[in-house]
mmCIF file of C-alpha atoms and ligand atoms in Angstrom:
data_model
loop_
_atom_site.group_PDB
_atom_site.id
_atom_site.type_symbol
_atom_site.label_atom_id
_atom_site.label_comp_id
_atom_site.label_asym_id
_atom_site.label_seq_id
_atom_site.Cartn_x
_atom_site.Cartn_y
_atom_site.Cartn_z
ATOM 1 C CA MET A 1 0.026 0.007 -0.055
ATOM 2 C CA ILE A 2 1.432 3.392 -0.983
ATOM 3 C CA PRO A 3 0.013 6.010 1.389
ATOM 4 C CA THR A 4 -2.143 8.783 -0.060
ATOM 5 C CA PRO A 5 -0.122 12.018 0.090
ATOM 6 C CA ASP A 6 -0.629 14.241 3.091
ATOM 7 C CA LEU A 7 -2.718 17.259 2.080
ATOM 8 C CA SER A 8 -3.409 18.631 5.563
ATOM 9 C CA HIS A 9 -1.403 21.807 4.789
ATOM 10 C CA LEU A 10 -3.998 22.948 2.193
ATOM 11 C CA THR A 11 -6.392 25.369 3.738
ATOM 12 C CA ARG A 12 -10.087 25.775 2.983
ATOM 13 C CA HIS A 13 -9.164 28.966 1.088
ATOM 14 C CA ASP A 14 -6.723 26.974 -1.053
ATOM 15 C CA LEU A 15 -9.367 24.467 -1.943
ATOM 16 C CA GLU A 16 -11.737 27.203 -3.052
ATOM 17 C CA GLN A 17 -9.131 28.156 -5.579
ATOM 18 C CA VAL A 18 -7.699 24.798 -6.502
ATOM 19 C CA TYR A 19 -9.323 21.458 -7.424
ATOM 20 C CA ASP A 20 -9.876 19.437 -4.260
ATOM 21 C CA PRO A 21 -8.766 15.835 -4.976
ATOM 22 C CA ALA A 22 -11.871 13.741 -5.658
ATOM 23 C CA GLU A 23 -12.950 10.340 -7.100
ATOM 24 C CA ASP A 24 -11.166 11.028 -10.394
ATOM 25 C CA THR A 25 -7.925 11.857 -8.564
ATOM 26 C CA PHE A 26 -8.180 8.718 -6.395
ATOM 27 C CA LEU A 27 -8.918 6.454 -9.370
ATOM 28 C CA LEU A 28 -5.758 7.785 -11.024
ATOM 29 C CA LEU A 29 -3.772 7.010 -7.781
ATOM 30 C CA ASP A 30 -5.286 3.512 -7.775
ATOM 31 C CA ALA A 31 -4.301 3.016 -11.441
ATOM 32 C CA LEU A 32 -0.688 4.153 -10.729
ATOM 33 C CA GLU A 33 -0.482 1.880 -7.704
ATOM 34 C CA GLN A 34 -1.649 -1.021 -9.822
ATOM 35 C CA GLU A 35 0.967 -0.218 -12.422
ATOM 36 C CA ALA A 36 3.701 0.629 -9.870
ATOM 37 C CA GLU A 37 5.833 -2.497 -10.330
ATOM 38 C CA ALA A 38 5.794 -2.300 -14.151
ATOM 39 C CA LEU A 39 6.555 1.426 -14.002
ATOM 40 C CA ARG A 40 9.487 1.028 -11.614
ATOM 41 C CA LYS A 41 11.057 -1.529 -13.911
ATOM 42 C CA GLU A 42 11.228 1.136 -16.642
ATOM 43 C CA ARG A 43 13.280 3.393 -14.327
ATOM 44 C CA PRO A 44 11.586 6.550 -15.417
ATOM 45 C CA LEU A 45 13.767 9.692 -15.439
ATOM 46 C CA ILE A 46 11.287 12.374 -16.443
ATOM 47 C CA CYS A 47 7.677 12.470 -15.221
ATOM 48 C CA LEU A 48 5.331 15.224 -16.337
ATOM 49 C CA GLU A 49 1.878 15.875 -14.915
ATOM 50 C CA VAL A 50 -0.262 18.335 -16.852
ATOM 51 C CA GLY A 51 -2.933 20.045 -14.742
ATOM 52 C CA SER A 52 -1.424 19.033 -11.375
ATOM 53 C CA GLY A 53 -3.926 21.001 -9.279
ATOM 54 C CA SER A 54 -3.133 20.277 -5.597
ATOM 55 C CA GLY A 55 -0.073 18.205 -6.554
ATOM 56 C CA CYS A 56 -1.559 15.078 -4.999
ATOM 57 C CA VAL A 57 -0.921 12.809 -7.965
ATOM 58 C CA SER A 58 2.678 13.841 -8.601
ATOM 59 C CA ALA A 59 3.499 13.562 -4.890
ATOM 60 C CA PHE A 60 2.070 10.010 -5.057
ATOM 61 C CA LEU A 61 4.217 9.265 -8.140
ATOM 62 C CA GLY A 62 7.206 10.550 -6.153
ATOM 63 C CA LYS A 63 6.433 8.077 -3.425
ATOM 64 C CA ILE A 64 6.381 5.250 -5.978
ATOM 65 C CA PHE A 65 9.719 6.068 -7.645
ATOM 66 C CA GLY A 66 11.555 7.932 -4.865
ATOM 67 C CA GLN A 67 12.722 11.559 -4.688
ATOM 68 C CA SER A 68 16.150 11.158 -6.122
ATOM 69 C CA SER A 69 15.462 8.873 -9.073
ATOM 70 C CA SER A 70 13.141 11.010 -11.197
ATOM 71 C CA LEU A 71 12.323 14.577 -12.104
ATOM 72 C CA TYR A 72 8.713 15.520 -11.337
ATOM 73 C CA LEU A 73 7.647 18.302 -13.615
ATOM 74 C CA CYS A 74 4.118 19.692 -13.100
ATOM 75 C CA THR A 75 2.122 22.298 -15.052
ATOM 76 C CA ASP A 76 -1.168 24.044 -14.445
ATOM 77 C CA ILE A 77 -2.741 27.189 -15.832
ATOM 78 C CA ASN A 78 -3.980 28.135 -12.387
ATOM 79 C CA LYS A 79 -1.251 29.922 -10.374
ATOM 80 C CA HIS A 80 -2.856 28.841 -7.114
ATOM 81 C CA ALA A 81 -2.563 25.233 -8.299
ATOM 82 C CA THR A 82 1.168 25.549 -9.064
ATOM 83 C CA ARG A 83 1.614 27.190 -5.602
ATOM 84 C CA CYS A 84 -0.259 24.296 -3.901
ATOM 85 C CA THR A 85 1.673 21.745 -5.997
ATOM 86 C CA LEU A 86 4.978 23.127 -4.702
ATOM 87 C CA ALA A 87 3.638 23.031 -1.141
ATOM 88 C CA THR A 88 2.278 19.536 -1.451
ATOM 89 C CA GLY A 89 5.673 18.385 -2.676
ATOM 90 C CA LYS A 90 7.362 19.893 0.412
ATOM 91 C CA GLN A 91 4.749 18.464 2.771
ATOM 92 C CA ASN A 92 5.379 14.992 1.387
ATOM 93 C CA LYS A 93 9.216 15.353 1.031
ATOM 94 C CA ILE A 94 9.090 14.961 -2.708
ATOM 95 C CA LEU A 95 10.451 17.866 -4.636
ATOM 96 C CA LEU A 96 7.943 18.811 -7.374
ATOM 97 C CA ASP A 97 8.916 21.361 -10.058
ATOM 98 C CA PRO A 98 5.748 23.272 -11.046
ATOM 99 C CA ILE A 99 5.458 25.627 -13.969
ATOM 100 C CA THR A 100 2.440 27.925 -14.556
ATOM 101 C CA CYS A 101 1.500 27.432 -18.185
ATOM 102 C CA SER A 102 -0.971 25.695 -20.467
ATOM 103 C CA LEU A 103 -0.513 22.016 -21.255
ATOM 104 C CA ALA A 104 3.157 21.152 -21.884
ATOM 105 C CA GLY A 105 3.724 24.725 -23.236
ATOM 106 C CA PRO A 106 7.368 25.754 -22.856
ATOM 107 C CA LEU A 107 8.467 22.152 -22.176
ATOM 108 C CA SER A 108 7.259 20.578 -25.359
ATOM 109 C CA SER A 109 10.162 21.365 -27.607
ATOM 110 C CA ARG A 110 12.901 20.294 -25.204
ATOM 111 C CA LEU A 111 10.984 17.221 -24.033
ATOM 112 C CA CYS A 112 10.579 15.814 -27.490
ATOM 113 C CA HIS A 113 10.508 11.979 -27.014
ATOM 114 C CA ALA A 114 11.785 12.423 -23.422
ATOM 115 C CA VAL A 115 8.866 11.988 -21.097
ATOM 116 C CA ASP A 116 8.771 8.588 -19.422
ATOM 117 C CA VAL A 117 5.526 9.043 -17.448
ATOM 118 C CA LEU A 118 2.943 11.592 -18.622
ATOM 119 C CA LEU A 119 -0.228 12.181 -16.623
ATOM 120 C CA PHE A 120 -3.370 14.248 -17.265
ATOM 121 C CA ASN A 121 -6.528 14.443 -15.251
ATOM 122 C CA PRO A 122 -8.121 17.039 -17.511
ATOM 123 C CA PRO A 123 -11.127 19.292 -17.155
ATOM 124 C CA TYR A 124 -13.490 16.646 -18.676
ATOM 125 C CA VAL A 125 -16.993 17.906 -17.884
ATOM 126 C CA PRO A 126 -19.046 18.586 -21.044
ATOM 127 C CA THR A 127 -19.874 22.349 -21.282
ATOM 128 C CA ASP A 128 -20.335 24.667 -24.171
ATOM 129 C CA THR A 129 -17.286 25.966 -25.898
ATOM 130 C CA ASP A 130 -17.643 29.461 -24.499
ATOM 131 C CA GLU A 131 -17.657 28.251 -20.935
ATOM 132 C CA ALA A 132 -14.488 26.229 -21.538
ATOM 133 C CA SER A 133 -12.679 29.156 -23.284
ATOM 134 C CA SER A 134 -13.565 31.606 -20.584
ATOM 135 C CA ALA A 135 -12.470 29.171 -17.874
ATOM 136 C CA GLN A 136 -9.215 28.710 -19.737
ATOM 137 C CA SER A 137 -8.550 32.415 -20.044
ATOM 138 C CA SER A 138 -9.459 33.259 -16.432
ATOM 139 C CA ALA A 139 -7.192 30.360 -15.388
ATOM 140 C CA ASP A 140 -9.198 29.890 -12.146
ATOM 141 C CA ILE A 141 -10.979 26.958 -10.476
ATOM 142 C CA ALA A 142 -13.572 26.716 -13.321
ATOM 143 C CA GLY A 143 -10.688 25.488 -15.506
ATOM 144 C CA SER A 144 -10.685 22.382 -13.346
ATOM 145 C CA TRP A 145 -13.759 20.952 -14.924
ATOM 146 C CA ALA A 146 -15.028 22.966 -17.936
ATOM 147 C CA GLY A 147 -14.100 20.729 -20.847
ATOM 148 C CA GLY A 148 -16.103 22.146 -23.730
ATOM 149 C CA ILE A 149 -17.843 19.982 -26.345
ATOM 150 C CA ASP A 150 -17.965 16.334 -25.180
ATOM 151 C CA GLY A 151 -15.692 17.460 -22.380
ATOM 152 C CA MET A 152 -12.846 16.940 -24.869
ATOM 153 C CA GLU A 153 -11.733 20.388 -25.957
ATOM 154 C CA ILE A 154 -8.752 20.700 -23.633
ATOM 155 C CA THR A 155 -7.897 17.044 -23.712
ATOM 156 C CA ASN A 156 -7.786 17.050 -27.516
ATOM 157 C CA ARG A 157 -5.195 19.731 -27.512
ATOM 158 C CA LEU A 158 -2.846 17.669 -25.382
ATOM 159 C CA LEU A 159 -3.574 14.478 -27.415
ATOM 160 C CA GLN A 160 -1.947 16.228 -30.375
ATOM 161 C CA ASP A 161 1.323 16.518 -28.446
ATOM 162 C CA VAL A 162 1.439 13.112 -26.706
ATOM 163 C CA GLU A 163 3.316 11.150 -29.294
ATOM 164 C CA CYS A 164 5.878 13.862 -29.544
ATOM 165 C CA LEU A 165 6.396 13.986 -25.726
ATOM 166 C CA LEU A 166 6.573 10.267 -24.968
ATOM 167 C CA SER A 167 9.980 8.598 -24.737
ATOM 168 C CA PRO A 168 10.400 5.370 -26.678
ATOM 169 C CA ARG A 169 9.055 3.329 -23.700
ATOM 170 C CA GLY A 170 7.012 6.183 -22.207
ATOM 171 C CA ARG A 171 3.479 5.806 -20.918
ATOM 172 C CA PHE A 172 0.634 8.263 -20.785
ATOM 173 C CA TYR A 173 -2.227 7.966 -18.321
ATOM 174 C CA LEU A 174 -5.375 9.938 -19.066
ATOM 175 C CA VAL A 175 -8.471 10.260 -16.862
ATOM 176 C CA ALA A 176 -11.688 10.195 -18.898
ATOM 177 C CA LEU A 177 -15.485 9.973 -18.521
ATOM 178 C CA LYS A 178 -17.508 7.491 -20.343
ATOM 179 C CA GLN A 179 -19.276 10.433 -22.128
ATOM 180 C CA ASN A 180 -15.928 11.516 -23.538
ATOM 181 C CA ASP A 181 -16.280 8.579 -25.988
ATOM 182 C CA VAL A 182 -13.328 6.492 -25.009
ATOM 183 C CA PRO A 183 -13.317 4.053 -27.970
ATOM 184 C CA SER A 184 -13.074 7.032 -30.344
ATOM 185 C CA ILE A 185 -10.160 8.566 -28.371
ATOM 186 C CA GLN A 186 -8.411 5.220 -28.504
ATOM 187 C CA SER A 187 -8.880 4.635 -32.231
ATOM 188 C CA ARG A 188 -7.840 8.158 -33.114
ATOM 189 C CA MET A 189 -4.615 7.862 -31.126
ATOM 190 C CA LEU A 190 -3.841 4.606 -32.915
ATOM 191 C CA GLU A 191 -4.618 5.911 -36.376
ATOM 192 C CA ASP A 192 -3.053 9.299 -36.063
ATOM 193 C CA PHE A 193 -0.038 8.533 -33.891
ATOM 194 C CA GLY A 194 0.430 4.783 -33.670
ATOM 195 C CA LEU A 195 -0.165 4.771 -29.935
ATOM 196 C CA THR A 196 -1.882 1.722 -28.514
ATOM 197 C CA SER A 197 -4.034 2.042 -25.416
ATOM 198 C CA GLN A 198 -5.887 0.116 -22.808
ATOM 199 C CA VAL A 199 -8.359 0.994 -20.050
ATOM 200 C CA VAL A 200 -6.515 0.022 -16.896
ATOM 201 C CA ILE A 201 -9.146 0.706 -14.322
ATOM 202 C CA GLU A 202 -12.747 2.027 -14.298
ATOM 203 C CA ARG A 203 -15.272 2.964 -11.616
ATOM 204 C CA ARG A 204 -18.671 4.463 -11.167
ATOM 205 C CA ALA A 205 -18.589 7.441 -8.755
ATOM 206 C CA GLY A 206 -22.021 8.945 -8.217
ATOM 207 C CA ARG A 207 -23.242 10.186 -11.593
ATOM 208 C CA GLU A 208 -19.773 9.870 -13.188
ATOM 209 C CA PHE A 209 -18.412 6.765 -14.869
ATOM 210 C CA LEU A 210 -14.647 7.253 -14.757
ATOM 211 C CA LEU A 211 -11.831 5.410 -16.515
ATOM 212 C CA ILE A 212 -8.078 5.660 -16.783
ATOM 213 C CA ILE A 213 -6.596 4.974 -20.221
ATOM 214 C CA ARG A 214 -2.950 4.077 -20.623
ATOM 215 C CA PHE A 215 -1.273 4.901 -23.895
ATOM 216 C CA ALA A 216 2.090 3.652 -25.139
ATOM 217 C CA ARG A 217 3.959 3.025 -28.426
ATOM 218 C CA THR A 218 3.496 -0.400 -29.929
ATOM 219 C CA ALA A 219 6.458 -2.679 -29.386
ATOM 220 C CA HIS A 220 7.741 -2.058 -32.962
ATOM 221 C CA SER A 221 6.918 1.590 -33.629
ATOM 222 C CA GLY A 222 10.029 2.650 -31.723
ATOM 223 C CA SER A 223 10.459 6.348 -31.436
ATOM 224 C CA GLY A 224 9.263 6.983 -34.927
ATOM 225 C CA SER A 225 7.770 10.455 -35.267
ATOM 226 C CA THR A 226 4.667 11.320 -37.253
ATOM 227 C CA SER A 227 5.399 14.984 -37.513
ATOM 228 C CA MET B 1 11.457 26.055 -7.717
ATOM 229 C CA VAL B 2 13.313 26.751 -10.892
ATOM 230 C CA ARG B 3 16.239 24.431 -10.638
ATOM 231 C CA LEU B 4 18.757 24.344 -13.389
ATOM 232 C CA ILE B 5 17.564 20.926 -14.374
ATOM 233 C CA THR B 6 14.154 22.448 -15.103
ATOM 234 C CA HIS B 7 15.597 25.519 -16.734
ATOM 235 C CA ASN B 8 17.444 23.327 -19.214
ATOM 236 C CA LEU B 9 14.072 21.893 -20.391
ATOM 237 C CA LEU B 10 12.280 25.204 -20.935
ATOM 238 C CA ALA B 11 12.129 27.112 -24.240
ATOM 239 C CA CYS B 12 10.255 30.253 -25.200
ATOM 240 C CA HIS B 13 6.875 29.175 -26.705
ATOM 241 C CA VAL B 14 5.567 32.458 -27.985
ATOM 242 C CA LYS B 15 3.844 32.034 -31.330
ATOM 243 C CA GLY B 16 6.406 32.160 -34.129
ATOM 244 C CA CYS B 17 9.377 32.180 -31.788
ATOM 245 C CA THR B 18 11.093 28.997 -32.945
ATOM 246 C CA THR B 19 14.750 29.818 -33.461
ATOM 247 C CA ASN B 20 17.198 30.862 -30.770
ATOM 248 C CA ASN B 21 14.323 30.429 -28.269
ATOM 249 C CA PHE B 22 16.483 28.300 -26.018
ATOM 250 C CA PRO B 23 18.048 28.644 -23.484
ATOM 251 C CA LEU B 24 16.201 31.444 -21.652
ATOM 252 C CA VAL B 25 18.542 33.866 -19.848
ATOM 253 C CA PHE B 26 18.190 34.435 -16.148
ATOM 254 C CA GLN B 27 17.728 38.037 -15.048
ATOM 255 C CA ASP B 28 17.804 39.608 -11.528
ATOM 256 C CA VAL B 29 17.730 36.226 -9.841
ATOM 257 C CA GLN B 30 17.546 35.378 -6.150
ATOM 258 C CA VAL B 31 18.995 31.971 -5.402
ATOM 259 C CA GLU B 32 18.480 29.593 -2.525
ATOM 260 C CA LEU B 33 20.521 26.441 -1.932
ATOM 261 C CA GLN B 34 18.814 23.298 -0.685
ATOM 262 C CA VAL B 35 20.589 20.057 -0.067
ATOM 263 C CA ALA B 36 19.233 17.122 -2.138
ATOM 264 C CA GLU B 37 20.038 13.455 -2.009
ATOM 265 C CA PHE B 38 22.760 12.494 -4.470
ATOM 266 C CA ASN B 39 21.811 9.865 -6.992
ATOM 267 C CA PRO B 40 24.808 9.381 -9.446
ATOM 268 C CA ASP B 41 22.801 7.113 -11.752
ATOM 269 C CA PHE B 42 20.067 9.669 -12.142
ATOM 270 C CA ILE B 43 22.526 12.445 -12.976
ATOM 271 C CA ARG B 44 24.430 10.282 -15.446
ATOM 272 C CA ASN B 45 21.277 9.168 -17.249
ATOM 273 C CA MET B 46 19.758 12.589 -17.212
ATOM 274 C CA LEU B 47 22.758 14.103 -19.019
ATOM 275 C CA SER B 48 21.637 12.681 -22.351
ATOM 276 C CA ARG B 49 18.484 14.808 -22.143
ATOM 277 C CA LEU B 50 20.290 18.023 -21.274
ATOM 278 C CA GLU B 51 22.191 20.605 -23.218
ATOM 279 C CA TRP B 52 25.664 21.056 -21.778
ATOM 280 C CA THR B 53 26.549 24.540 -22.975
ATOM 281 C CA ALA B 54 23.119 25.862 -21.891
ATOM 282 C CA LEU B 55 23.726 24.398 -18.431
ATOM 283 C CA VAL B 56 27.201 25.851 -18.096
ATOM 284 C CA ASN B 57 25.960 29.311 -19.065
ATOM 285 C CA ALA B 58 22.872 29.126 -16.807
ATOM 286 C CA ALA B 59 25.123 28.112 -13.935
ATOM 287 C CA LYS B 60 27.277 31.148 -14.554
ATOM 288 C CA GLN B 61 24.268 33.394 -14.536
ATOM 289 C CA VAL B 62 23.393 32.220 -11.068
ATOM 290 C CA GLY B 63 26.980 32.545 -9.848
ATOM 291 C CA ASP B 64 28.338 28.999 -10.235
ATOM 292 C CA THR B 65 31.461 28.435 -12.373
ATOM 293 C CA SER B 66 32.301 24.889 -11.319
ATOM 294 C CA LEU B 67 31.491 23.167 -14.643
ATOM 295 C CA PRO B 68 33.980 22.833 -17.534
ATOM 296 C CA PRO B 69 32.929 24.558 -20.778
ATOM 297 C CA GLU B 70 33.040 21.339 -22.748
ATOM 298 C CA GLN B 71 31.235 18.143 -21.683
ATOM 299 C CA PRO B 72 33.966 15.685 -20.596
ATOM 300 C CA ASP B 73 33.825 12.200 -22.104
ATOM 301 C CA MET B 74 34.402 10.627 -18.724
ATOM 302 C CA MET B 75 32.098 11.375 -15.856
ATOM 303 C CA ASP B 76 33.979 10.787 -12.638
ATOM 304 C CA ASP B 77 32.398 10.977 -9.245
ATOM 305 C CA GLU B 78 33.674 14.438 -8.527
ATOM 306 C CA LEU B 79 32.120 15.840 -11.667
ATOM 307 C CA LEU B 80 28.887 14.008 -10.984
ATOM 308 C CA GLN B 81 28.834 15.685 -7.575
ATOM 309 C CA LYS B 82 29.309 19.066 -9.071
ATOM 310 C CA LEU B 83 26.580 18.421 -11.640
ATOM 311 C CA HIS B 84 24.303 17.230 -8.853
ATOM 312 C CA HIS B 85 24.876 20.514 -6.971
ATOM 313 C CA VAL B 86 24.333 22.637 -10.097
ATOM 314 C CA LEU B 87 21.277 20.816 -11.422
ATOM 315 C CA MET B 88 19.436 19.863 -8.192
ATOM 316 C CA GLU B 89 20.495 22.105 -5.373
ATOM 317 C CA ILE B 90 20.485 25.672 -6.778
ATOM 318 C CA HIS B 91 16.901 26.993 -6.673
ATOM 319 C CA VAL B 92 16.029 30.255 -8.309
ATOM 320 C CA THR B 93 13.252 31.644 -6.189
ATOM 321 C CA ASP B 94 12.628 35.073 -7.785
ATOM 322 C CA GLY B 95 13.662 36.917 -10.892
ATOM 323 C CA ALA B 96 12.928 36.253 -14.597
ATOM 324 C CA MET B 97 13.877 34.240 -17.572
ATOM 325 C CA VAL B 98 14.183 36.137 -20.868
ATOM 326 C CA CYS B 99 14.031 34.881 -24.468
ATOM 327 C CA GLN B 100 17.041 35.857 -26.495
ATOM 328 C CA ASN B 101 15.057 35.881 -29.658
ATOM 329 C CA CYS B 102 11.804 37.744 -28.915
ATOM 330 C CA ASN B 103 12.698 39.323 -25.553
ATOM 331 C CA HIS B 104 9.592 37.844 -23.863
ATOM 332 C CA ILE B 105 10.019 37.981 -20.079
ATOM 333 C CA TYR B 106 8.907 35.069 -17.964
ATOM 334 C CA PRO B 107 8.781 36.094 -14.353
ATOM 335 C CA ILE B 108 9.641 33.769 -11.497
ATOM 336 C CA SER B 109 8.163 34.431 -8.086
ATOM 337 C CA ASN B 110 8.133 32.334 -4.954
ATOM 338 C CA GLY B 111 9.973 29.664 -6.859
ATOM 339 C CA ILE B 112 7.434 29.294 -9.630
ATOM 340 C CA PRO B 113 7.929 30.511 -13.184
ATOM 341 C CA ASN B 114 4.855 32.068 -14.814
ATOM 342 C CA MET B 115 4.986 30.990 -18.489
ATOM 343 C CA LEU B 116 1.340 31.561 -19.340
ATOM 344 C CA LEU B 117 0.946 33.452 -22.594
ATOM 345 C CA ALA B 118 -1.767 35.930 -23.619
ATOM 346 C CA GLU B 119 -4.174 34.647 -26.243
ATOM 347 C CA HIS B 120 -2.441 36.432 -29.143
ATOM 348 C CA GLU B 121 0.932 34.946 -28.193
ATOM 349 C CA ILE B 122 -0.232 31.361 -28.341
ATOM 350 C CA GLY B 123 0.991 29.367 -31.366
HETATM 351 C C1 SAM C 301 -9.699 17.751 -12.736
HETATM 352 S S1 SAM C 301 -8.447 18.867 -12.174
HETATM 353 C C2 SAM C 301 -7.219 17.679 -11.692
HETATM 354 C C3 SAM C 301 -6.244 18.214 -10.604
HETATM 355 C C4 SAM C 301 -5.272 17.150 -10.050
HETATM 356 N N1 SAM C 301 -4.385 16.617 -11.087
HETATM 357 C C5 SAM C 301 -6.044 15.987 -9.445
HETATM 358 O O1 SAM C 301 -6.039 14.956 -10.067
HETATM 359 O O2 SAM C 301 -6.630 16.167 -8.407
HETATM 360 C C6 SAM C 301 -7.842 19.544 -13.695
HETATM 361 C C7 SAM C 301 -6.655 20.459 -13.538
HETATM 362 O O3 SAM C 301 -6.183 20.864 -14.875
HETATM 363 C C8 SAM C 301 -5.845 22.239 -14.859
HETATM 364 N N2 SAM C 301 -5.974 22.717 -16.261
HETATM 365 C C9 SAM C 301 -7.052 23.077 -16.979
HETATM 366 N N3 SAM C 301 -6.748 23.456 -18.183
HETATM 367 C C10 SAM C 301 -5.400 23.352 -18.248
HETATM 368 C C11 SAM C 301 -4.417 23.651 -19.303
HETATM 369 N N4 SAM C 301 -4.806 24.130 -20.505
HETATM 370 N N5 SAM C 301 -3.132 23.410 -19.047
HETATM 371 C C12 SAM C 301 -2.719 22.988 -17.841
HETATM 372 N N6 SAM C 301 -3.573 22.706 -16.812
HETATM 373 C C13 SAM C 301 -4.849 22.871 -17.044
HETATM 374 C C14 SAM C 301 -6.834 22.816 -13.868
HETATM 375 O O4 SAM C 301 -6.470 24.090 -13.461
HETATM 376 C C15 SAM C 301 -6.935 21.733 -12.787
HETATM 377 O O5 SAM C 301 -5.932 21.985 -11.829
HETATM 378 ZN ZN1 ZN C 302 10.762 33.990 -27.677
#
């Protein structure tokens, strides 16, 4: 059992500004715990969590691999989230390196084919496009859930960069809702980028049916780029 | 915290800024040292993903001149220790990183770089 990170340092005020870890967060932790042995064998050097929020998931990843054996990069558009991510790292004795930016932003060119573990628990709630765009530009707590059409507008933008970011043996874990149309995400990633995928865990939580999808290159596609 | 390991992985991502957009140059920095556990394997493996000259120059900008200008072929323990210090223990807490090409300024405050772009700057 890997203990859930200590979040007792986050105040009520913090959690009004930053996503409070919920069922989706915990499902991602469970998926990572289930995959822990296989992931450790790959000796990941660079981990990147997009949309790290409280920092709970990256701190958990740090507990799986250990502080000194990987770099834990985290991004979020919400500056309160990157502040909390840094604090959650400290509280759990895992140094997290947060950057306030959208998606992989300033990291994407230097991290070409270099990310060993990529994580995204995106804003996945279906809303109209305007609501998602205004949440993105205000970069506040509404950006935690407002996902636009099919809840996929923000996720789709990251999906375009995933193949480019993943190292030859890298893995990408994505949180999704059943309404996000998981089979279509999977077939698109295979057709457009040659990434194979598998649902590693799924769970109903109240009205939401949540899944974690793991993407990786096929054994033979190597580090071939499609760009 | 902007450690030099992170700095070495950041490039300017303003729309259209695609050449000479790496490395960003530190400006008016405040630095804090924090001891970190030394893992020679990690440092050795990480080197293949880093840019040596950018690292040496960034180290100079924050006041550390311990690294040789050219990457040595042999990594002995002493050099790995130096690299560990430069990459993992020097934290830039405040200041800015500036793009050499388009002069965009990315501020750093309380250890976190703000690299959000305005709508018209996004590629
Ligand atoms: C559902 S929350 C997940 C937070 C945390 N990872 C967790 O699992 O508890 C989604 C997070 O993504 C962030 N986010 C939304 N749009 C983003 C974007 N374009 N780039 C980076 N982060 C984004 C939000 O600010 C929020 O922190
Ligand atoms: Zn630039």
